[in-house]
Structure formats: structure tokens, C-alpha cells
């Protein structure tokens, strides 16, 4: 049981390049999330997917797109990278169910460290 | 989600109990208290959560006051590997709609000293 995995671990891009960050979870969770963390700051939600087939914007969605490929995988795409997108990106998942009665705990991956020059 | 207040930093001797306080005086009846930690350069790690009763798991204990306005995370025997930023988060447990995000504040930097 690997939990939440992310690839790549590190990436350096030039301004204007595109790339996709991959995330997968093996916990059969319904919900998945993408956060970014800038130095000395808390995590900010970029996009989330409450269930397979749905995605919604978080606090800072501009410059990003997402795809919920299936229940396990949730990818984050930067179409034209900018230096302001230099950050550490974390993917998370949770079991959330609309009919559930238990607390919805999010579990995080190890992160992708992205530098845009 | 209710706002939380935590000390900026704390020190603890290795092998001793680390008690991390959190104030959440505006907590609502349906809001849980969650604790996460982030070791340098790693992803946030879930520790424990609770609603009203005290909770214990293999990592820590969570003590919630009767009025639920504050709580304490207890690491019973701190090790050097417990050095991290600890976040106390209050949120509706089974969140839906626009309440999906976890709001991480500044947290408490716990330094465990040899």
C-alpha cells in the first residue's frame, strides 16, 4: 500500500514550457486534491476532484488545468509555465462520501518541487 | 472553518512528552479538531483528529477540553524525528461543496533536542 505517489519529484522548466504532474492513490479514495506551498507559507488549494468525473477550482486555479483520469489518478497540467509557479506541489486524497458520517481525513503525497526559470 | 491559535515554536527534550496547545474558541458543534505535521521538505502527515472525546493512536494523544475551545496534542516520548511544524486545523468533518480545502495556518515549530 503505497498511499499517495507523485511524479516527478523534481522538475526545472523554462518560462513558457508545459508539463504535467502526476498523482496516484491506491487507497480507493473518492476525492483528490492539488495544493501548492510557497516558501514560508501555508498550503493553497489549486483544484480538487470530489469524485471520479468531477473537478472544481480551488483558491488559486489560474494557470493550471487538471484531469481526473480515473478513480486512482489526478493530474495537474501547466500549459505555459511562469516563474510565479515555482513552488512545491502536493497531491492529497480523502475518502469523502456525500452520504458518509465520518471525518474526512486527507492524506498527502511527498510533493513535486518545481522551478520555473 | 474556525480559526486556530498556536504558539510559534516550542522545544522539547528527547524522550520527554511534547505537549502542543491549540486554541479554537469559535469552534462549532459539527467541527472536528485535526492535527497534521510537516517535516522539512516532506508532505503534510496526518496525526490524529477528534470531535468531543479524547483520542489516542499509535502516534499521539489528543486532549480536547470539555467546552471544546482548546486542545492539546501529546507526543508521549518525543524523538529527534518528531522535529516538525505541527498544524492544528478545525473544520467540518465530512466536508462537501466549497469546504474541501484544508487551511494550514502558521503552525508550531517543535524542535526536539538531544
mmCIF file with all atom_site columns, C-alpha atoms in Angstrom:
data_model
loop_
_atom_site.group_PDB
_atom_site.id
_atom_site.type_symbol
_atom_site.label_atom_id
_atom_site.label_alt_id
_atom_site.label_comp_id
_atom_site.label_asym_id
_atom_site.label_entity_id
_atom_site.label_seq_id
_atom_site.pdbx_PDB_ins_code
_atom_site.Cartn_x
_atom_site.Cartn_y
_atom_site.Cartn_z
_atom_site.occupancy
_atom_site.B_iso_or_equiv
_atom_site.pdbx_formal_charge
_atom_site.auth_seq_id
_atom_site.auth_comp_id
_atom_site.auth_asym_id
_atom_site.auth_atom_id
_atom_site.pdbx_PDB_model_num
ATOM 1   C CA . UNK A 1 1   ? 0.000   0.000  0.000   1.00 0.00 ? 1   UNK A CA 1
ATOM 2   C CA . UNK A 1 2   ? 1.971   3.000  -1.304  1.00 0.00 ? 2   UNK A CA 1
ATOM 3   C CA . UNK A 1 3   ? -0.614  5.637  -0.321  1.00 0.00 ? 3   UNK A CA 1
ATOM 4   C CA . UNK A 1 4   ? -0.311  8.753  -2.477  1.00 0.00 ? 4   UNK A CA 1
ATOM 5   C CA . UNK A 1 5   ? 2.503   8.839  -5.020  1.00 0.00 ? 5   UNK A CA 1
ATOM 6   C CA . UNK A 1 6   ? 3.663   11.774 -7.139  1.00 0.00 ? 6   UNK A CA 1
ATOM 7   C CA . UNK A 1 7   ? 5.934   12.053 -10.153 1.00 0.00 ? 7   UNK A CA 1
ATOM 8   C CA . UNK A 1 8   ? 8.317   13.614 -10.839 1.00 0.00 ? 8   UNK A CA 1
ATOM 9   C CA . UNK A 1 9   ? 9.976   14.538 -7.535  1.00 0.00 ? 9   UNK A CA 1
ATOM 10  C CA . UNK A 1 10  ? 11.878  17.450 -9.060  1.00 0.00 ? 10  UNK A CA 1
ATOM 11  C CA . UNK A 1 11  ? 11.461  19.433 -12.276 1.00 0.00 ? 11  UNK A CA 1
ATOM 12  C CA . UNK A 1 12  ? 13.067  22.510 -13.805 1.00 0.00 ? 12  UNK A CA 1
ATOM 13  C CA . UNK A 1 13  ? 11.236  24.280 -16.625 1.00 0.00 ? 13  UNK A CA 1
ATOM 14  C CA . UNK A 1 14  ? 11.852  27.325 -18.739 1.00 0.00 ? 14  UNK A CA 1
ATOM 15  C CA . UNK A 1 15  ? 9.207   30.018 -18.957 1.00 0.00 ? 15  UNK A CA 1
ATOM 16  C CA . UNK A 1 16  ? 6.551   29.017 -21.462 1.00 0.00 ? 16  UNK A CA 1
ATOM 17  C CA . UNK A 1 17  ? 7.172   25.281 -21.313 1.00 0.00 ? 17  UNK A CA 1
ATOM 18  C CA . UNK A 1 18  ? 4.396   22.907 -20.398 1.00 0.00 ? 18  UNK A CA 1
ATOM 19  C CA . UNK A 1 19  ? 4.334   19.865 -18.184 1.00 0.00 ? 19  UNK A CA 1
ATOM 20  C CA . UNK A 1 20  ? 2.031   17.516 -16.339 1.00 0.00 ? 20  UNK A CA 1
ATOM 21  C CA . UNK A 1 21  ? 2.404   16.490 -12.712 1.00 0.00 ? 21  UNK A CA 1
ATOM 22  C CA . UNK A 1 22  ? 1.118   13.015 -11.991 1.00 0.00 ? 22  UNK A CA 1
ATOM 23  C CA . UNK A 1 23  ? -0.596  11.788 -8.841  1.00 0.00 ? 23  UNK A CA 1
ATOM 24  C CA . UNK A 1 24  ? -1.974  8.372  -7.981  1.00 0.00 ? 24  UNK A CA 1
ATOM 25  C CA . UNK A 1 25  ? -3.505  6.838  -4.850  1.00 0.00 ? 25  UNK A CA 1
ATOM 26  C CA . UNK A 1 26  ? -4.167  3.219  -4.003  1.00 0.00 ? 26  UNK A CA 1
ATOM 27  C CA . UNK A 1 27  ? -6.491  3.738  -1.033  1.00 0.00 ? 27  UNK A CA 1
ATOM 28  C CA . UNK A 1 28  ? -9.719  3.645  -3.066  1.00 0.00 ? 28  UNK A CA 1
ATOM 29  C CA . UNK A 1 29  ? -10.420 7.259  -2.088  1.00 0.00 ? 29  UNK A CA 1
ATOM 30  C CA . UNK A 1 30  ? -13.110 9.238  -3.839  1.00 0.00 ? 30  UNK A CA 1
ATOM 31  C CA . UNK A 1 31  ? -11.660 12.738 -3.519  1.00 0.00 ? 31  UNK A CA 1
ATOM 32  C CA . UNK A 1 32  ? -8.327  14.083 -4.684  1.00 0.00 ? 32  UNK A CA 1
ATOM 33  C CA . UNK A 1 33  ? -6.667  17.494 -4.349  1.00 0.00 ? 33  UNK A CA 1
ATOM 34  C CA . UNK A 1 34  ? -3.785  19.581 -5.653  1.00 0.00 ? 34  UNK A CA 1
ATOM 35  C CA . UNK A 1 35  ? -2.120  22.130 -3.346  1.00 0.00 ? 35  UNK A CA 1
ATOM 36  C CA . UNK A 1 36  ? 0.888   24.363 -3.761  1.00 0.00 ? 36  UNK A CA 1
ATOM 37  C CA . UNK A 1 37  ? 3.201   25.536 -1.000  1.00 0.00 ? 37  UNK A CA 1
ATOM 38  C CA . UNK A 1 38  ? 5.446   28.542 -1.368  1.00 0.00 ? 38  UNK A CA 1
ATOM 39  C CA . UNK A 1 39  ? 8.391   29.219 0.992   1.00 0.00 ? 39  UNK A CA 1
ATOM 40  C CA . UNK A 1 40  ? 7.224   30.228 4.466   1.00 0.00 ? 40  UNK A CA 1
ATOM 41  C CA . UNK A 1 41  ? 3.584   29.947 3.510   1.00 0.00 ? 41  UNK A CA 1
ATOM 42  C CA . UNK A 1 42  ? 0.776   27.516 4.105   1.00 0.00 ? 42  UNK A CA 1
ATOM 43  C CA . UNK A 1 43  ? -0.761  25.236 1.519   1.00 0.00 ? 43  UNK A CA 1
ATOM 44  C CA . UNK A 1 44  ? -3.159  26.712 -1.011  1.00 0.00 ? 44  UNK A CA 1
ATOM 45  C CA . UNK A 1 45  ? -5.704  24.610 -2.869  1.00 0.00 ? 45  UNK A CA 1
ATOM 46  C CA . UNK A 1 46  ? -5.395  24.725 -6.652  1.00 0.00 ? 46  UNK A CA 1
ATOM 47  C CA . UNK A 1 47  ? -8.041  22.243 -7.817  1.00 0.00 ? 47  UNK A CA 1
ATOM 48  C CA . UNK A 1 48  ? -9.922  19.365 -6.334  1.00 0.00 ? 48  UNK A CA 1
ATOM 49  C CA . UNK A 1 49  ? -11.971 16.424 -7.534  1.00 0.00 ? 49  UNK A CA 1
ATOM 50  C CA . UNK A 1 50  ? -14.772 15.324 -5.242  1.00 0.00 ? 50  UNK A CA 1
ATOM 51  C CA . UNK A 1 51  ? -15.323 12.142 -7.220  1.00 0.00 ? 51  UNK A CA 1
ATOM 52  C CA . UNK A 1 52  ? -14.336 10.474 -10.456 1.00 0.00 ? 52  UNK A CA 1
ATOM 53  C CA . UNK A 1 53  ? -15.561 12.581 -13.342 1.00 0.00 ? 53  UNK A CA 1
ATOM 54  C CA . UNK A 1 54  ? -15.762 15.889 -11.472 1.00 0.00 ? 54  UNK A CA 1
ATOM 55  C CA . UNK A 1 55  ? -13.255 18.672 -10.909 1.00 0.00 ? 55  UNK A CA 1
ATOM 56  C CA . UNK A 1 56  ? -13.583 22.101 -9.322  1.00 0.00 ? 56  UNK A CA 1
ATOM 57  C CA . UNK A 1 57  ? -11.433 25.175 -8.838  1.00 0.00 ? 57  UNK A CA 1
ATOM 58  C CA . UNK A 1 58  ? -9.802  25.921 -5.524  1.00 0.00 ? 58  UNK A CA 1
ATOM 59  C CA . UNK A 1 59  ? -8.228  29.154 -4.312  1.00 0.00 ? 59  UNK A CA 1
ATOM 60  C CA . UNK A 1 60  ? -5.513  29.586 -6.962  1.00 0.00 ? 60  UNK A CA 1
ATOM 61  C CA . UNK A 1 61  ? -6.556  27.821 -10.220 1.00 0.00 ? 61  UNK A CA 1
ATOM 62  C CA . UNK A 1 62  ? -5.203  30.327 -12.752 1.00 0.00 ? 62  UNK A CA 1
ATOM 63  C CA . UNK A 1 63  ? -2.513  28.870 -14.995 1.00 0.00 ? 63  UNK A CA 1
ATOM 64  C CA . UNK A 1 64  ? -3.421  25.255 -14.229 1.00 0.00 ? 64  UNK A CA 1
ATOM 65  C CA . UNK A 1 65  ? -5.667  22.538 -15.594 1.00 0.00 ? 65  UNK A CA 1
ATOM 66  C CA . UNK A 1 66  ? -6.495  19.165 -14.109 1.00 0.00 ? 66  UNK A CA 1
ATOM 67  C CA . UNK A 1 67  ? -7.729  15.785 -15.257 1.00 0.00 ? 67  UNK A CA 1
ATOM 68  C CA . UNK A 1 68  ? -9.287  13.089 -13.113 1.00 0.00 ? 68  UNK A CA 1
ATOM 69  C CA . UNK A 1 69  ? -8.230  10.224 -15.331 1.00 0.00 ? 69  UNK A CA 1
ATOM 70  C CA . UNK A 1 70  ? -9.914  7.541  -13.221 1.00 0.00 ? 70  UNK A CA 1
ATOM 71  C CA . UNK A 1 71  ? -10.559 6.942  -9.542  1.00 0.00 ? 71  UNK A CA 1
ATOM 72  C CA . UNK A 1 72  ? -6.846  6.450  -8.825  1.00 0.00 ? 72  UNK A CA 1
ATOM 73  C CA . UNK A 1 73  ? -5.215  9.232  -10.837 1.00 0.00 ? 73  UNK A CA 1
ATOM 74  C CA . UNK A 1 74  ? -5.435  13.031 -10.791 1.00 0.00 ? 74  UNK A CA 1
ATOM 75  C CA . UNK A 1 75  ? -3.025  15.048 -12.924 1.00 0.00 ? 75  UNK A CA 1
ATOM 76  C CA . UNK A 1 76  ? -2.125  18.737 -12.846 1.00 0.00 ? 76  UNK A CA 1
ATOM 77  C CA . UNK A 1 77  ? -1.042  20.470 -16.048 1.00 0.00 ? 77  UNK A CA 1
ATOM 78  C CA . UNK A 1 78  ? 0.841   23.712 -16.516 1.00 0.00 ? 78  UNK A CA 1
ATOM 79  C CA . UNK A 1 79  ? 0.208   24.807 -20.108 1.00 0.00 ? 79  UNK A CA 1
ATOM 80  C CA . UNK A 1 80  ? 2.678   27.708 -20.161 1.00 0.00 ? 80  UNK A CA 1
ATOM 81  C CA . UNK A 1 81  ? 4.848   27.784 -17.069 1.00 0.00 ? 81  UNK A CA 1
ATOM 82  C CA . UNK A 1 82  ? 5.695   31.098 -15.401 1.00 0.00 ? 82  UNK A CA 1
ATOM 83  C CA . UNK A 1 83  ? 8.284   31.899 -12.694 1.00 0.00 ? 83  UNK A CA 1
ATOM 84  C CA . UNK A 1 84  ? 5.379   32.613 -10.288 1.00 0.00 ? 84  UNK A CA 1
ATOM 85  C CA . UNK A 1 85  ? 4.530   28.910 -10.476 1.00 0.00 ? 85  UNK A CA 1
ATOM 86  C CA . UNK A 1 86  ? 7.823   27.949 -8.856  1.00 0.00 ? 86  UNK A CA 1
ATOM 87  C CA . UNK A 1 87  ? 6.621   26.043 -5.820  1.00 0.00 ? 87  UNK A CA 1
ATOM 88  C CA . UNK A 1 88  ? 6.249   22.681 -4.162  1.00 0.00 ? 88  UNK A CA 1
ATOM 89  C CA . UNK A 1 89  ? 3.142   20.864 -5.326  1.00 0.00 ? 89  UNK A CA 1
ATOM 90  C CA . UNK A 1 90  ? 1.339   18.367 -3.119  1.00 0.00 ? 90  UNK A CA 1
ATOM 91  C CA . UNK A 1 91  ? -1.365  15.946 -4.111  1.00 0.00 ? 91  UNK A CA 1
ATOM 92  C CA . UNK A 1 92  ? -3.748  14.587 -1.487  1.00 0.00 ? 92  UNK A CA 1
ATOM 93  C CA . UNK A 1 93  ? -6.675  12.210 -1.342  1.00 0.00 ? 93  UNK A CA 1
ATOM 94  C CA . UNK A 1 94  ? -9.536  11.504 1.030   1.00 0.00 ? 94  UNK A CA 1
ATOM 95  C CA . UNK A 1 95  ? -12.351 9.041  1.254   1.00 0.00 ? 95  UNK A CA 1
ATOM 96  C CA . UNK A 1 96  ? -15.070 11.705 1.293   1.00 0.00 ? 96  UNK A CA 1
ATOM 97  C CA . UNK A 1 97  ? -18.533 10.494 0.520   1.00 0.00 ? 97  UNK A CA 1
ATOM 98  C CA . UNK A 1 98  ? -21.638 12.694 0.431   1.00 0.00 ? 98  UNK A CA 1
ATOM 99  C CA . UNK A 1 99  ? -23.515 10.132 2.463   1.00 0.00 ? 99  UNK A CA 1
ATOM 100 C CA . UNK A 1 100 ? -20.685 9.478  4.919   1.00 0.00 ? 100 UNK A CA 1
ATOM 101 C CA . UNK A 1 101 ? -20.769 10.282 8.594   1.00 0.00 ? 101 UNK A CA 1
ATOM 102 C CA . UNK A 1 102 ? -17.117 10.084 9.494   1.00 0.00 ? 102 UNK A CA 1
ATOM 103 C CA . UNK A 1 103 ? -14.388 12.688 9.410   1.00 0.00 ? 103 UNK A CA 1
ATOM 104 C CA . UNK A 1 104 ? -12.805 13.248 6.029   1.00 0.00 ? 104 UNK A CA 1
ATOM 105 C CA . UNK A 1 105 ? -9.053  12.916 6.542   1.00 0.00 ? 105 UNK A CA 1
ATOM 106 C CA . UNK A 1 106 ? -6.726  13.963 3.726   1.00 0.00 ? 106 UNK A CA 1
ATOM 107 C CA . UNK A 1 107 ? -3.521  12.036 3.064   1.00 0.00 ? 107 UNK A CA 1
ATOM 108 C CA . UNK A 1 108 ? -0.676  13.716 1.224   1.00 0.00 ? 108 UNK A CA 1
ATOM 109 C CA . UNK A 1 109 ? 1.963   12.642 -1.251  1.00 0.00 ? 109 UNK A CA 1
ATOM 110 C CA . UNK A 1 110 ? 5.676   13.509 -0.965  1.00 0.00 ? 110 UNK A CA 1
ATOM 111 C CA . UNK A 1 111 ? 5.489   16.509 -3.288  1.00 0.00 ? 111 UNK A CA 1
ATOM 112 C CA . UNK A 1 112 ? 6.959   17.731 -6.581  1.00 0.00 ? 112 UNK A CA 1
ATOM 113 C CA . UNK A 1 113 ? 9.491   20.547 -6.398  1.00 0.00 ? 113 UNK A CA 1
ATOM 114 C CA . UNK A 1 114 ? 9.085   22.713 -9.496  1.00 0.00 ? 114 UNK A CA 1
ATOM 115 C CA . UNK A 1 115 ? 11.372  25.537 -10.534 1.00 0.00 ? 115 UNK A CA 1
ATOM 116 C CA . UNK A 1 116 ? 10.465  27.756 -13.482 1.00 0.00 ? 116 UNK A CA 1
ATOM 117 C CA . UNK A 1 117 ? 13.329  29.831 -14.843 1.00 0.00 ? 117 UNK A CA 1
ATOM 118 C CA . UNK B 2 1   ? -13.815 26.838 9.420   1.00 0.00 ? 1   UNK B CA 1
ATOM 119 C CA . UNK B 2 2   ? -12.947 28.078 12.910  1.00 0.00 ? 2   UNK B CA 1
ATOM 120 C CA . UNK B 2 3   ? -9.705  29.960 13.394  1.00 0.00 ? 3   UNK B CA 1
ATOM 121 C CA . UNK B 2 4   ? -6.945  28.395 15.490  1.00 0.00 ? 4   UNK B CA 1
ATOM 122 C CA . UNK B 2 5   ? -4.128  29.903 17.528  1.00 0.00 ? 5   UNK B CA 1
ATOM 123 C CA . UNK B 2 6   ? -0.879  28.052 18.219  1.00 0.00 ? 6   UNK B CA 1
ATOM 124 C CA . UNK B 2 7   ? 2.462   29.097 19.688  1.00 0.00 ? 7   UNK B CA 1
ATOM 125 C CA . UNK B 2 8   ? 5.062   29.865 17.056  1.00 0.00 ? 8   UNK B CA 1
ATOM 126 C CA . UNK B 2 9   ? 7.669   27.497 18.431  1.00 0.00 ? 9   UNK B CA 1
ATOM 127 C CA . UNK B 2 10  ? 8.374   25.048 21.240  1.00 0.00 ? 10  UNK B CA 1
ATOM 128 C CA . UNK B 2 11  ? 11.302  22.985 22.436  1.00 0.00 ? 11  UNK B CA 1
ATOM 129 C CA . UNK B 2 12  ? 11.254  19.534 23.949  1.00 0.00 ? 12  UNK B CA 1
ATOM 130 C CA . UNK B 2 13  ? 13.944  17.199 25.248  1.00 0.00 ? 13  UNK B CA 1
ATOM 131 C CA . UNK B 2 14  ? 14.287  13.854 23.540  1.00 0.00 ? 14  UNK B CA 1
ATOM 132 C CA . UNK B 2 15  ? 12.400  11.140 25.402  1.00 0.00 ? 15  UNK B CA 1
ATOM 133 C CA . UNK B 2 16  ? 10.133  13.564 27.172  1.00 0.00 ? 16  UNK B CA 1
ATOM 134 C CA . UNK B 2 17  ? 6.474   14.249 26.383  1.00 0.00 ? 17  UNK B CA 1
ATOM 135 C CA . UNK B 2 18  ? 5.757   17.086 23.994  1.00 0.00 ? 18  UNK B CA 1
ATOM 136 C CA . UNK B 2 19  ? 2.512   18.948 24.702  1.00 0.00 ? 19  UNK B CA 1
ATOM 137 C CA . UNK B 2 20  ? 1.376   21.204 21.876  1.00 0.00 ? 20  UNK B CA 1
ATOM 138 C CA . UNK B 2 21  ? -1.542  23.539 22.663  1.00 0.00 ? 21  UNK B CA 1
ATOM 139 C CA . UNK B 2 22  ? -4.153  24.928 20.294  1.00 0.00 ? 22  UNK B CA 1
ATOM 140 C CA . UNK B 2 23  ? -6.907  27.454 20.941  1.00 0.00 ? 23  UNK B CA 1
ATOM 141 C CA . UNK B 2 24  ? -10.077 27.310 18.845  1.00 0.00 ? 24  UNK B CA 1
ATOM 142 C CA . UNK B 2 25  ? -12.582 29.360 20.833  1.00 0.00 ? 25  UNK B CA 1
ATOM 143 C CA . UNK B 2 26  ? -15.002 29.822 17.896  1.00 0.00 ? 26  UNK B CA 1
ATOM 144 C CA . UNK B 2 27  ? -15.338 26.130 17.083  1.00 0.00 ? 27  UNK B CA 1
ATOM 145 C CA . UNK B 2 28  ? -18.809 24.981 16.038  1.00 0.00 ? 28  UNK B CA 1
ATOM 146 C CA . UNK B 2 29  ? -20.560 21.877 17.237  1.00 0.00 ? 29  UNK B CA 1
ATOM 147 C CA . UNK B 2 30  ? -20.008 19.955 13.993  1.00 0.00 ? 30  UNK B CA 1
ATOM 148 C CA . UNK B 2 31  ? -16.330 20.858 13.585  1.00 0.00 ? 31  UNK B CA 1
ATOM 149 C CA . UNK B 2 32  ? -13.541 18.396 14.207  1.00 0.00 ? 32  UNK B CA 1
ATOM 150 C CA . UNK B 2 33  ? -10.051 19.169 15.510  1.00 0.00 ? 33  UNK B CA 1
ATOM 151 C CA . UNK B 2 34  ? -7.363  17.753 13.207  1.00 0.00 ? 34  UNK B CA 1
ATOM 152 C CA . UNK B 2 35  ? -3.619  17.660 13.728  1.00 0.00 ? 35  UNK B CA 1
ATOM 153 C CA . UNK B 2 36  ? -1.111  17.358 10.920  1.00 0.00 ? 36  UNK B CA 1
ATOM 154 C CA . UNK B 2 37  ? 2.638   17.806 10.880  1.00 0.00 ? 37  UNK B CA 1
ATOM 155 C CA . UNK B 2 38  ? 5.142   18.645 8.187   1.00 0.00 ? 38  UNK B CA 1
ATOM 156 C CA . UNK B 2 39  ? 8.708   17.514 8.498   1.00 0.00 ? 39  UNK B CA 1
ATOM 157 C CA . UNK B 2 40  ? 11.072  19.663 6.474   1.00 0.00 ? 40  UNK B CA 1
ATOM 158 C CA . UNK B 2 41  ? 10.670  19.165 2.716   1.00 0.00 ? 41  UNK B CA 1
ATOM 159 C CA . UNK B 2 42  ? 8.078   16.417 3.128   1.00 0.00 ? 42  UNK B CA 1
ATOM 160 C CA . UNK B 2 43  ? 4.340   16.284 2.547   1.00 0.00 ? 43  UNK B CA 1
ATOM 161 C CA . UNK B 2 44  ? 1.975   17.010 5.448   1.00 0.00 ? 44  UNK B CA 1
ATOM 162 C CA . UNK B 2 45  ? 1.332   13.951 7.576   1.00 0.00 ? 45  UNK B CA 1
ATOM 163 C CA . UNK B 2 46  ? -1.971  13.250 9.282   1.00 0.00 ? 46  UNK B CA 1
ATOM 164 C CA . UNK B 2 47  ? -1.580  12.597 13.020  1.00 0.00 ? 47  UNK B CA 1
ATOM 165 C CA . UNK B 2 48  ? -4.956  12.437 14.727  1.00 0.00 ? 48  UNK B CA 1
ATOM 166 C CA . UNK B 2 49  ? -8.391  14.019 14.892  1.00 0.00 ? 49  UNK B CA 1
ATOM 167 C CA . UNK B 2 50  ? -11.281 14.258 17.330  1.00 0.00 ? 50  UNK B CA 1
ATOM 168 C CA . UNK B 2 51  ? -14.716 15.760 17.851  1.00 0.00 ? 51  UNK B CA 1
ATOM 169 C CA . UNK B 2 52  ? -15.512 15.749 21.574  1.00 0.00 ? 52  UNK B CA 1
ATOM 170 C CA . UNK B 2 53  ? -13.754 12.873 23.255  1.00 0.00 ? 53  UNK B CA 1
ATOM 171 C CA . UNK B 2 54  ? -10.063 12.441 23.851  1.00 0.00 ? 54  UNK B CA 1
ATOM 172 C CA . UNK B 2 55  ? -8.388  10.267 21.246  1.00 0.00 ? 55  UNK B CA 1
ATOM 173 C CA . UNK B 2 56  ? -5.248  8.160  21.136  1.00 0.00 ? 56  UNK B CA 1
ATOM 174 C CA . UNK B 2 57  ? -3.483  6.343  18.342  1.00 0.00 ? 57  UNK B CA 1
ATOM 175 C CA . UNK B 2 58  ? -0.023  4.945  17.740  1.00 0.00 ? 58  UNK B CA 1
ATOM 176 C CA . UNK B 2 59  ? 1.419   8.391  17.083  1.00 0.00 ? 59  UNK B CA 1
ATOM 177 C CA . UNK B 2 60  ? -0.149  10.682 19.661  1.00 0.00 ? 60  UNK B CA 1
ATOM 178 C CA . UNK B 2 61  ? -2.957  11.570 22.038  1.00 0.00 ? 61  UNK B CA 1
ATOM 179 C CA . UNK B 2 62  ? -5.440  14.388 21.583  1.00 0.00 ? 62  UNK B CA 1
ATOM 180 C CA . UNK B 2 63  ? -6.981  16.028 24.629  1.00 0.00 ? 63  UNK B CA 1
ATOM 181 C CA . UNK B 2 64  ? -9.994  18.279 23.947  1.00 0.00 ? 64  UNK B CA 1
ATOM 182 C CA . UNK B 2 65  ? -11.373 20.451 26.738  1.00 0.00 ? 65  UNK B CA 1
ATOM 183 C CA . UNK B 2 66  ? -14.971 19.965 27.779  1.00 0.00 ? 66  UNK B CA 1
ATOM 184 C CA . UNK B 2 67  ? -16.050 23.270 26.221  1.00 0.00 ? 67  UNK B CA 1
ATOM 185 C CA . UNK B 2 68  ? -14.071 22.311 23.072  1.00 0.00 ? 68  UNK B CA 1
ATOM 186 C CA . UNK B 2 69  ? -12.424 25.729 22.929  1.00 0.00 ? 69  UNK B CA 1
ATOM 187 C CA . UNK B 2 70  ? -8.919  24.338 23.154  1.00 0.00 ? 70  UNK B CA 1
ATOM 188 C CA . UNK B 2 71  ? -6.990  21.127 22.687  1.00 0.00 ? 71  UNK B CA 1
ATOM 189 C CA . UNK B 2 72  ? -3.551  19.640 23.305  1.00 0.00 ? 72  UNK B CA 1
ATOM 190 C CA . UNK B 2 73  ? -1.619  17.238 21.137  1.00 0.00 ? 73  UNK B CA 1
ATOM 191 C CA . UNK B 2 74  ? 0.632   14.977 23.174  1.00 0.00 ? 74  UNK B CA 1
ATOM 192 C CA . UNK B 2 75  ? 3.610   13.096 21.764  1.00 0.00 ? 75  UNK B CA 1
ATOM 193 C CA . UNK B 2 76  ? 4.373   10.816 24.720  1.00 0.00 ? 76  UNK B CA 1
ATOM 194 C CA . UNK B 2 77  ? 8.054   10.164 24.051  1.00 0.00 ? 77  UNK B CA 1
ATOM 195 C CA . UNK B 2 78  ? 9.425   12.691 21.588  1.00 0.00 ? 78  UNK B CA 1
ATOM 196 C CA . UNK B 2 79  ? 12.303  11.692 19.326  1.00 0.00 ? 79  UNK B CA 1
ATOM 197 C CA . UNK B 2 80  ? 14.562  13.768 17.094  1.00 0.00 ? 80  UNK B CA 1
ATOM 198 C CA . UNK B 2 81  ? 12.466  12.639 14.126  1.00 0.00 ? 81  UNK B CA 1
ATOM 199 C CA . UNK B 2 82  ? 9.446   14.395 15.625  1.00 0.00 ? 82  UNK B CA 1
ATOM 200 C CA . UNK B 2 83  ? 11.033  17.782 14.895  1.00 0.00 ? 83  UNK B CA 1
ATOM 201 C CA . UNK B 2 84  ? 8.490   19.358 12.531  1.00 0.00 ? 84  UNK B CA 1
ATOM 202 C CA . UNK B 2 85  ? 5.859   22.052 12.129  1.00 0.00 ? 85  UNK B CA 1
ATOM 203 C CA . UNK B 2 86  ? 2.612   20.923 13.763  1.00 0.00 ? 86  UNK B CA 1
ATOM 204 C CA . UNK B 2 87  ? -0.687  22.249 12.476  1.00 0.00 ? 87  UNK B CA 1
ATOM 205 C CA . UNK B 2 88  ? -3.951  22.349 14.368  1.00 0.00 ? 88  UNK B CA 1
ATOM 206 C CA . UNK B 2 89  ? -6.900  22.590 11.972  1.00 0.00 ? 89  UNK B CA 1
ATOM 207 C CA . UNK B 2 90  ? -10.571 22.886 12.752  1.00 0.00 ? 90  UNK B CA 1
ATOM 208 C CA . UNK B 2 91  ? -13.068 22.019 10.062  1.00 0.00 ? 91  UNK B CA 1
ATOM 209 C CA . UNK B 2 92  ? -16.339 20.325 9.359   1.00 0.00 ? 92  UNK B CA 1
ATOM 210 C CA . UNK B 2 93  ? -15.622 16.625 9.348   1.00 0.00 ? 93  UNK B CA 1
ATOM 211 C CA . UNK B 2 94  ? -17.457 15.392 6.318   1.00 0.00 ? 94  UNK B CA 1
ATOM 212 C CA . UNK B 2 95  ? -16.952 18.442 4.191   1.00 0.00 ? 95  UNK B CA 1
ATOM 213 C CA . UNK B 2 96  ? -18.650 18.945 0.914   1.00 0.00 ? 96  UNK B CA 1
ATOM 214 C CA . UNK B 2 97  ? -19.153 21.739 -1.558  1.00 0.00 ? 97  UNK B CA 1
ATOM 215 C CA . UNK B 2 98  ? -16.679 24.554 -1.059  1.00 0.00 ? 98  UNK B CA 1
ATOM 216 C CA . UNK B 2 99  ? -15.280 23.236 2.208   1.00 0.00 ? 99  UNK B CA 1
ATOM 217 C CA . UNK B 2 100 ? -12.870 20.734 0.742   1.00 0.00 ? 100 UNK B CA 1
ATOM 218 C CA . UNK B 2 101 ? -9.656  22.566 1.383   1.00 0.00 ? 101 UNK B CA 1
ATOM 219 C CA . UNK B 2 102 ? -7.571  22.165 4.489   1.00 0.00 ? 102 UNK B CA 1
ATOM 220 C CA . UNK B 2 103 ? -6.480  25.550 5.790   1.00 0.00 ? 103 UNK B CA 1
ATOM 221 C CA . UNK B 2 104 ? -2.968  25.307 7.205   1.00 0.00 ? 104 UNK B CA 1
ATOM 222 C CA . UNK B 2 105 ? -2.025  28.273 9.361   1.00 0.00 ? 105 UNK B CA 1
ATOM 223 C CA . UNK B 2 106 ? 1.481   29.015 10.647  1.00 0.00 ? 106 UNK B CA 1
ATOM 224 C CA . UNK B 2 107 ? 1.579   26.046 12.985  1.00 0.00 ? 107 UNK B CA 1
ATOM 225 C CA . UNK B 2 108 ? 4.055   25.363 15.818  1.00 0.00 ? 108 UNK B CA 1
ATOM 226 C CA . UNK B 2 109 ? 7.652   24.513 15.068  1.00 0.00 ? 109 UNK B CA 1
ATOM 227 C CA . UNK B 2 110 ? 8.526   21.769 17.546  1.00 0.00 ? 110 UNK B CA 1
ATOM 228 C CA . UNK B 2 111 ? 12.238  21.233 17.984  1.00 0.00 ? 111 UNK B CA 1
ATOM 229 C CA . UNK B 2 112 ? 13.237  18.078 19.822  1.00 0.00 ? 112 UNK B CA 1
ATOM 230 C CA . UNK B 2 113 ? 16.692  18.451 21.352  1.00 0.00 ? 113 UNK B CA 1
ATOM 231 C CA . UNK B 2 114 ? 19.075  15.607 22.231  1.00 0.00 ? 114 UNK B CA 1
#
